[in-house]
Amino acid sequence: MMSHQNGRRLAHWAPALTLAVLVLMAAACSPDKYPQTTLIPRADYAREADTIFRTTLLWATVVFVLVEGALLLALFKFRNRPGAADPLQSHGNVTLEIVWTIIPAFILAMIAVPTVKTIFKTATKPGPDALQVEVIGHQWWWEFRYPQLGITTASELKVPSGRTVNLEMTTNDVVHSFWLPQFAGKRDVFPNRYNNLWFKAEVEGNFPAQCVEFCGIQHGRMAYRIVSLKPEEFDAWAANFNQPPHDFSSDSSAIPLVKEGQGYFTSKGCVGCHSMYPALPLIGPNLHHVGSRSYIAAGTLTNTDENLAKWIQHPQAWKQGVLMPELGLKDDEVHALVAYLRANQ
Ligand code: CUA
């Protein structure tokens, strides 16, 4: 039988043990399994928001432990027993009323002050040294333009680590919401209006992102990537991207299938919507260097020959309602187009 002293010792450590178990459970949530977590900040903005979350959680835990502790104590220590006298009545006790008004007001202040400060801080605009990116929402993909670099691209936001990036964001059609889970918060985008969002990536890597405002039937497949590169890798990417598209038709070393694909890209009408030039935006996603992207179909299919073929042949099967039409292409035409697009590295 547990001694009275042991019981008291256990009761003493119970809150700390509970907290330790909860922390271990939270630590077991692998970021690989849940890549759209906000609990692993990888940029200054996300870190600010995470600090607010942790501050709030800390105060909520203190409140929970104290209130639940007092409740349990009351349940067991002061429970009604046969023949017990009425408990002491505390209604109208001025001191108690003052104390339980001041304590919540203090806790709310401890949460509200840093929250409001962070809201004001994250609503500012960074200085001219920031890398400027125009973000434009479309049903159902995101366009990224770098005015300082003369680059237009889609679905993969490339940024240099260690440098503040300022996103000036709008939409070409309906309201969308831009979100970089591990890097920054969410911002809705509205037609003919610009909202901004800034962050400085602290790590390199390729991370998922997702539109977070219902924007039509394929809202769930309006995904994208944020690719953070070392500054020198970013500069190399930008310099390479700025080259005009490679003309395979006049390249004697190009394989015939790729040349054939380039021909179909024009003759089958792909060029009507998709630009192959670094700074030319058209109605559909810019496909310059599409071969080097990790995903296609707005971040929803990995960029493999098989997925690209499936996507080109039956876009409506994967994304019903998408503007990309079913062109009725033959298998060998699709095969050649895949070869051409994949060759655009
Ligand atoms: Cu765009 Cu939801």
Short mmCIF file of C-alpha atoms and ligand atoms in Angstrom, two decimals:
data_model
loop_
_atom_site.label_atom_id
_atom_site.label_comp_id
_atom_site.label_asym_id
_atom_site.label_seq_id
_atom_site.Cartn_x
_atom_site.Cartn_y
_atom_site.Cartn_z
CA MET A 1 0.00 0.00 0.00
CA MET A 2 1.23 3.47 -0.87
CA SER A 3 2.25 5.42 2.18
CA HIS A 4 0.72 8.81 2.86
CA GLN A 5 4.10 10.47 2.22
CA ASN A 6 4.58 8.71 -1.14
CA GLY A 7 1.11 9.79 -2.19
CA ARG A 8 1.90 13.37 -1.38
CA ARG A 9 5.22 13.18 -3.24
CA LEU A 10 3.43 11.81 -6.33
CA ALA A 11 0.80 14.55 -6.09
CA HIS A 12 3.62 17.08 -5.88
CA TRP A 13 5.26 15.85 -9.09
CA ALA A 14 2.08 15.03 -11.03
CA PRO A 15 1.86 18.35 -12.96
CA ALA A 16 5.53 18.20 -13.97
CA LEU A 17 5.21 14.53 -15.03
CA THR A 18 2.07 15.29 -17.06
CA LEU A 19 3.86 18.15 -18.79
CA ALA A 20 6.89 15.95 -19.54
CA VAL A 21 4.65 13.29 -21.13
CA LEU A 22 2.90 15.95 -23.24
CA VAL A 23 6.25 17.38 -24.38
CA LEU A 24 7.48 13.91 -25.35
CA MET A 25 4.25 13.28 -27.26
CA ALA A 26 4.64 16.60 -29.10
CA ALA A 27 8.27 15.77 -29.89
CA ALA A 28 7.14 12.48 -31.42
CA CYS A 29 5.17 14.37 -34.08
CA SER A 30 7.70 14.14 -36.87
CA PRO A 31 7.92 17.11 -39.25
CA ASP A 32 8.42 14.62 -42.09
CA LYS A 33 5.04 13.14 -41.34
CA TYR A 34 3.36 16.54 -40.93
CA PRO A 35 5.41 18.90 -43.12
CA GLN A 36 2.81 21.68 -42.94
CA THR A 37 3.41 22.14 -39.24
CA THR A 38 3.82 25.62 -37.82
CA LEU A 39 5.56 24.23 -34.74
CA ILE A 40 8.96 24.11 -36.42
CA PRO A 41 9.72 27.71 -37.40
CA ARG A 42 12.36 28.13 -40.10
CA ALA A 43 12.20 31.91 -40.56
CA ASP A 44 12.12 35.00 -38.35
CA TYR A 45 8.42 35.68 -39.00
CA ALA A 46 7.43 32.10 -38.12
CA ARG A 47 9.61 32.30 -35.01
CA GLU A 48 7.76 35.44 -33.86
CA ALA A 49 4.42 33.71 -34.29
CA ASP A 50 5.71 30.55 -32.61
CA THR A 51 6.90 32.57 -29.59
CA ILE A 52 3.39 33.99 -29.18
CA PHE A 53 1.95 30.48 -29.45
CA ARG A 54 4.34 29.14 -26.83
CA THR A 55 3.74 32.10 -24.49
CA THR A 56 -0.02 31.57 -24.74
CA LEU A 57 0.37 27.82 -24.26
CA LEU A 58 2.54 28.37 -21.19
CA TRP A 59 -0.01 30.64 -19.53
CA ALA A 60 -2.84 28.31 -20.53
CA THR A 61 -0.93 25.41 -18.94
CA VAL A 62 -0.39 27.38 -15.72
CA VAL A 63 -4.12 28.22 -15.61
CA PHE A 64 -5.05 24.61 -16.38
CA VAL A 65 -2.82 23.14 -13.68
CA LEU A 66 -3.90 25.64 -11.01
CA VAL A 67 -7.63 25.49 -11.79
CA GLU A 68 -7.73 21.69 -12.25
CA GLY A 69 -5.54 21.29 -9.16
CA ALA A 70 -7.87 23.45 -7.06
CA LEU A 71 -10.86 21.58 -8.46
CA LEU A 72 -9.38 18.15 -7.63
CA LEU A 73 -8.37 19.34 -4.19
CA ALA A 74 -11.90 20.61 -3.55
CA LEU A 75 -13.41 17.39 -4.87
CA PHE A 76 -11.44 15.16 -2.54
CA LYS A 77 -10.56 17.26 0.47
CA PHE A 78 -13.80 19.16 0.87
CA ARG A 79 -16.28 16.58 -0.38
CA ASN A 80 -19.47 16.20 1.57
CA ARG A 81 -19.35 13.67 4.36
CA PRO A 82 -22.29 12.41 6.44
CA GLY A 83 -22.96 14.78 9.29
CA ALA A 84 -20.55 17.46 8.03
CA ALA A 85 -21.40 21.08 8.77
CA ASP A 86 -22.12 23.55 5.94
CA PRO A 87 -18.87 24.87 4.43
CA LEU A 88 -17.75 28.43 5.00
CA GLN A 89 -19.69 30.77 2.66
CA SER A 90 -17.45 33.22 0.75
CA HIS A 91 -20.06 35.03 -1.38
CA GLY A 92 -19.45 38.79 -1.46
CA ASN A 93 -15.87 38.54 -0.20
CA VAL A 94 -14.32 41.73 -1.57
CA THR A 95 -10.69 40.57 -1.25
CA LEU A 96 -11.40 37.35 -3.20
CA GLU A 97 -13.27 39.26 -5.92
CA ILE A 98 -10.37 41.68 -6.33
CA VAL A 99 -7.83 38.86 -6.44
CA TRP A 100 -9.65 36.85 -9.10
CA THR A 101 -10.14 39.95 -11.21
CA ILE A 102 -6.50 40.99 -11.02
CA ILE A 103 -5.01 37.56 -11.78
CA PRO A 104 -6.85 37.00 -15.13
CA ALA A 105 -6.24 40.64 -16.11
CA PHE A 106 -2.53 40.11 -15.48
CA ILE A 107 -2.46 36.86 -17.49
CA LEU A 108 -4.35 38.48 -20.39
CA ALA A 109 -1.89 41.39 -20.35
CA MET A 110 1.05 38.97 -20.47
CA ILE A 111 -0.49 37.45 -23.64
CA ALA A 112 -1.96 40.59 -25.24
CA VAL A 113 1.11 42.85 -25.03
CA PRO A 114 3.50 40.56 -26.99
CA THR A 115 0.68 39.56 -29.38
CA VAL A 116 -0.19 43.15 -30.31
CA LYS A 117 3.52 44.04 -30.59
CA THR A 118 4.05 41.12 -32.98
CA ILE A 119 0.98 42.03 -35.05
CA PHE A 120 2.37 45.54 -35.55
CA LYS A 121 5.85 44.23 -36.28
CA THR A 122 4.71 41.70 -38.87
CA ALA A 123 2.51 44.30 -40.55
CA THR A 124 5.50 46.49 -41.44
CA LYS A 125 7.31 46.57 -44.77
CA PRO A 126 11.00 45.69 -44.96
CA GLY A 127 13.55 48.12 -46.42
CA PRO A 128 14.74 48.33 -50.04
CA ASP A 129 17.44 45.70 -49.41
CA ALA A 130 14.77 42.99 -49.30
CA LEU A 131 14.29 40.70 -52.27
CA GLN A 132 10.98 41.76 -53.83
CA VAL A 133 8.62 39.10 -55.13
CA GLU A 134 5.18 39.76 -56.62
CA VAL A 135 2.84 36.92 -55.75
CA ILE A 136 -0.27 36.51 -57.88
CA GLY A 137 -3.00 33.99 -57.10
CA HIS A 138 -4.73 32.18 -59.96
CA GLN A 139 -7.31 29.42 -59.98
CA TRP A 140 -5.43 27.20 -59.01
CA TRP A 141 -1.74 28.04 -58.91
CA TRP A 142 0.56 30.80 -57.73
CA GLU A 143 2.67 33.01 -59.94
CA PHE A 144 5.95 34.51 -58.66
CA ARG A 145 7.57 37.53 -60.31
CA TYR A 146 10.93 38.93 -59.25
CA PRO A 147 10.94 42.53 -60.59
CA GLN A 148 14.58 43.13 -59.51
CA LEU A 149 15.72 40.03 -61.41
CA GLY A 150 13.41 40.04 -64.43
CA ILE A 151 12.04 36.61 -63.60
CA THR A 152 8.54 35.16 -63.79
CA THR A 153 7.93 31.67 -62.53
CA ALA A 154 5.20 29.55 -60.97
CA SER A 155 4.40 27.12 -58.18
CA GLU A 156 7.91 27.10 -56.72
CA LEU A 157 8.96 30.15 -54.72
CA LYS A 158 12.75 30.24 -54.75
CA VAL A 159 14.34 32.37 -52.02
CA PRO A 160 17.85 32.90 -50.71
CA SER A 161 18.39 31.97 -47.06
CA GLY A 162 19.53 34.73 -44.71
CA ARG A 163 17.98 37.55 -46.74
CA THR A 164 14.63 39.19 -46.07
CA VAL A 165 12.09 38.52 -48.80
CA ASN A 166 9.13 40.86 -49.23
CA LEU A 167 6.08 39.42 -50.96
CA GLU A 168 3.67 41.89 -52.57
CA MET A 169 0.58 39.83 -53.10
CA THR A 170 -2.59 40.07 -55.15
CA THR A 171 -4.91 37.83 -57.17
CA ASN A 172 -5.86 37.55 -60.80
CA ASP A 173 -9.33 36.19 -60.03
CA VAL A 174 -10.95 35.23 -56.72
CA VAL A 175 -9.76 35.59 -53.12
CA HIS A 176 -7.01 33.14 -52.16
CA SER A 177 -4.83 32.97 -49.07
CA PHE A 178 -1.09 32.56 -49.19
CA TRP A 179 0.61 30.51 -46.49
CA LEU A 180 4.16 29.32 -45.92
CA PRO A 181 3.64 27.09 -42.85
CA GLN A 182 7.21 26.95 -41.55
CA PHE A 183 8.25 30.42 -42.76
CA ALA A 184 5.47 32.97 -42.37
CA GLY A 185 1.82 33.45 -41.52
CA LYS A 186 -1.20 33.61 -43.78
CA ARG A 187 -2.28 36.54 -45.94
CA ASP A 188 -5.45 36.75 -47.99
CA VAL A 189 -5.09 38.19 -51.47
CA PHE A 190 -7.75 40.40 -53.06
CA PRO A 191 -8.26 41.67 -56.61
CA ASN A 192 -6.74 45.10 -57.29
CA ARG A 193 -5.20 45.23 -53.81
CA TYR A 194 -1.72 44.45 -52.57
CA ASN A 195 -0.96 42.84 -49.23
CA ASN A 196 2.57 42.21 -48.11
CA LEU A 197 4.26 39.46 -46.15
CA TRP A 198 7.96 39.24 -45.28
CA PHE A 199 10.28 36.64 -43.83
CA LYS A 200 13.94 35.70 -43.70
CA ALA A 201 14.57 31.99 -44.24
CA GLU A 202 16.97 30.50 -41.69
CA VAL A 203 17.55 27.16 -43.40
CA GLU A 204 17.81 25.69 -46.88
CA GLY A 205 15.38 23.09 -48.21
CA ASN A 206 12.23 22.37 -50.16
CA PHE A 207 9.03 22.76 -48.15
CA PRO A 208 5.32 22.43 -48.93
CA ALA A 209 2.79 25.25 -48.86
CA GLN A 210 -0.93 25.43 -49.51
CA CYS A 211 -3.65 27.94 -50.43
CA VAL A 212 -5.76 28.37 -47.30
CA GLU A 213 -8.89 30.17 -48.50
CA PHE A 214 -11.59 28.26 -50.35
CA CYS A 215 -11.24 29.45 -53.93
CA GLY A 216 -13.20 26.99 -56.02
CA ILE A 217 -13.44 23.30 -56.71
CA GLN A 218 -9.67 22.67 -56.82
CA HIS A 219 -8.75 24.79 -53.80
CA GLY A 220 -7.38 21.65 -52.12
CA ARG A 221 -4.98 21.11 -55.02
CA MET A 222 -3.68 24.68 -55.04
CA ALA A 223 -0.39 23.68 -53.51
CA TYR A 224 3.09 25.09 -54.04
CA ARG A 225 6.63 24.82 -52.73
CA ILE A 226 9.03 27.16 -51.07
CA VAL A 227 12.61 26.35 -52.02
CA SER A 228 15.20 28.06 -49.88
CA LEU A 229 18.71 28.09 -51.35
CA LYS A 230 22.11 29.23 -50.13
CA PRO A 231 22.62 32.83 -51.40
CA GLU A 232 25.23 31.78 -53.99
CA GLU A 233 22.97 28.97 -55.22
CA PHE A 234 20.09 31.41 -55.48
CA ASP A 235 22.23 33.85 -57.51
CA ALA A 236 23.31 31.01 -59.79
CA TRP A 237 19.70 29.92 -60.22
CA ALA A 238 18.61 33.50 -61.06
CA ALA A 239 21.46 34.00 -63.55
CA ASN A 240 20.72 30.68 -65.23
CA PHE A 241 16.98 31.34 -65.23
CA ASN A 242 17.47 34.66 -66.99
CA GLN A 243 18.68 32.94 -70.15
CA PRO A 244 16.15 32.61 -72.99
CA PRO A 245 14.76 29.10 -73.53
CA HIS A 246 17.09 26.62 -75.15
CA ASP A 247 16.26 26.06 -78.82
CA PHE A 248 16.61 22.31 -79.27
CA SER A 249 15.66 22.44 -82.97
CA SER A 250 19.01 24.04 -83.82
CA ASP A 251 20.99 21.96 -81.30
CA SER A 252 22.72 19.08 -83.08
CA SER A 253 23.35 17.28 -79.77
CA ALA A 254 19.66 17.30 -78.74
CA ILE A 255 17.87 13.97 -78.94
CA PRO A 256 15.23 13.78 -81.71
CA LEU A 257 12.37 13.16 -79.26
CA VAL A 258 13.10 16.45 -77.48
CA LYS A 259 13.17 18.33 -80.82
CA GLU A 260 9.88 16.69 -81.74
CA GLY A 261 8.41 17.73 -78.37
CA GLN A 262 9.47 21.33 -78.92
CA GLY A 263 7.59 21.25 -82.21
CA TYR A 264 4.43 19.93 -80.55
CA PHE A 265 4.72 22.57 -77.81
CA THR A 266 4.07 25.14 -80.54
CA SER A 267 1.87 23.21 -82.95
CA LYS A 268 -0.45 21.71 -80.33
CA GLY A 269 -1.15 25.11 -78.78
CA CYS A 270 0.73 24.85 -75.46
CA VAL A 271 2.43 28.17 -76.25
CA GLY A 272 -0.94 29.92 -76.21
CA CYS A 273 -1.00 29.74 -72.41
CA HIS A 274 2.48 28.76 -71.25
CA SER A 275 5.50 30.97 -71.68
CA MET A 276 8.98 29.48 -71.98
CA TYR A 277 10.65 32.88 -71.53
CA PRO A 278 12.04 33.92 -68.15
CA ALA A 279 10.10 37.18 -67.80
CA LEU A 280 7.01 36.66 -69.94
CA PRO A 281 3.82 35.95 -67.99
CA LEU A 282 0.95 34.38 -69.91
CA ILE A 283 -2.42 33.02 -68.80
CA GLY A 284 -1.00 29.71 -67.55
CA PRO A 285 2.02 28.98 -65.36
CA ASN A 286 5.36 30.02 -66.85
CA LEU A 287 7.22 26.83 -67.78
CA HIS A 288 10.77 28.15 -68.14
CA HIS A 289 13.01 25.52 -66.49
CA VAL A 290 9.97 23.41 -65.62
CA GLY A 291 12.20 20.33 -65.82
CA SER A 292 14.02 21.40 -62.67
CA ARG A 293 10.89 21.86 -60.56
CA SER A 294 10.23 19.26 -57.92
CA TYR A 295 6.47 19.24 -58.52
CA ILE A 296 4.02 19.87 -61.35
CA ALA A 297 0.26 20.55 -61.46
CA ALA A 298 0.57 23.29 -58.79
CA GLY A 299 2.60 21.33 -56.30
CA THR A 300 0.33 18.27 -56.35
CA LEU A 301 2.26 15.75 -58.49
CA THR A 302 5.97 14.97 -58.26
CA ASN A 303 7.77 15.94 -61.45
CA THR A 304 8.30 12.54 -63.03
CA ASP A 305 7.91 11.45 -66.67
CA GLU A 306 4.93 9.34 -65.70
CA ASN A 307 3.10 12.11 -63.80
CA LEU A 308 3.86 14.70 -66.46
CA ALA A 309 2.44 12.41 -69.16
CA LYS A 310 -0.67 11.74 -67.06
CA TRP A 311 -1.11 15.46 -66.45
CA ILE A 312 -0.65 16.57 -70.08
CA GLN A 313 -2.93 13.84 -71.41
CA HIS A 314 -5.77 14.18 -68.91
CA PRO A 315 -5.48 17.38 -66.83
CA GLN A 316 -9.21 17.24 -66.05
CA ALA A 317 -8.86 13.76 -64.56
CA TRP A 318 -6.44 15.04 -61.92
CA LYS A 319 -7.84 18.55 -61.54
CA GLN A 320 -11.43 18.82 -62.68
CA GLY A 321 -12.29 22.38 -63.71
CA VAL A 322 -8.70 23.44 -64.38
CA LEU A 323 -8.29 25.87 -67.31
CA MET A 324 -5.89 23.49 -69.05
CA PRO A 325 -7.97 21.71 -71.69
CA GLU A 326 -7.86 18.07 -72.76
CA LEU A 327 -6.06 18.44 -76.09
CA GLY A 328 -6.71 14.88 -77.24
CA LEU A 329 -2.99 14.24 -77.71
CA LYS A 330 -1.75 10.88 -78.95
CA ASP A 331 0.56 8.82 -76.74
CA ASP A 332 3.66 9.49 -78.86
CA GLU A 333 2.95 13.25 -78.87
CA VAL A 334 2.64 13.22 -75.07
CA HIS A 335 5.85 11.21 -74.86
CA ALA A 336 7.71 13.81 -76.94
CA LEU A 337 6.24 16.74 -74.99
CA VAL A 338 7.32 15.13 -71.72
CA ALA A 339 10.86 14.72 -73.09
CA TYR A 340 10.94 18.37 -74.16
CA LEU A 341 9.57 19.76 -70.88
CA ARG A 342 11.88 17.57 -68.79
CA ALA A 343 14.83 18.75 -70.91
CA ASN A 344 14.12 22.36 -69.88
CA GLN A 345 16.32 22.22 -66.79
CU1 CUA B 1 -6.61 29.39 -53.90
CU2 CUA B 1 -7.73 28.20 -52.23
#
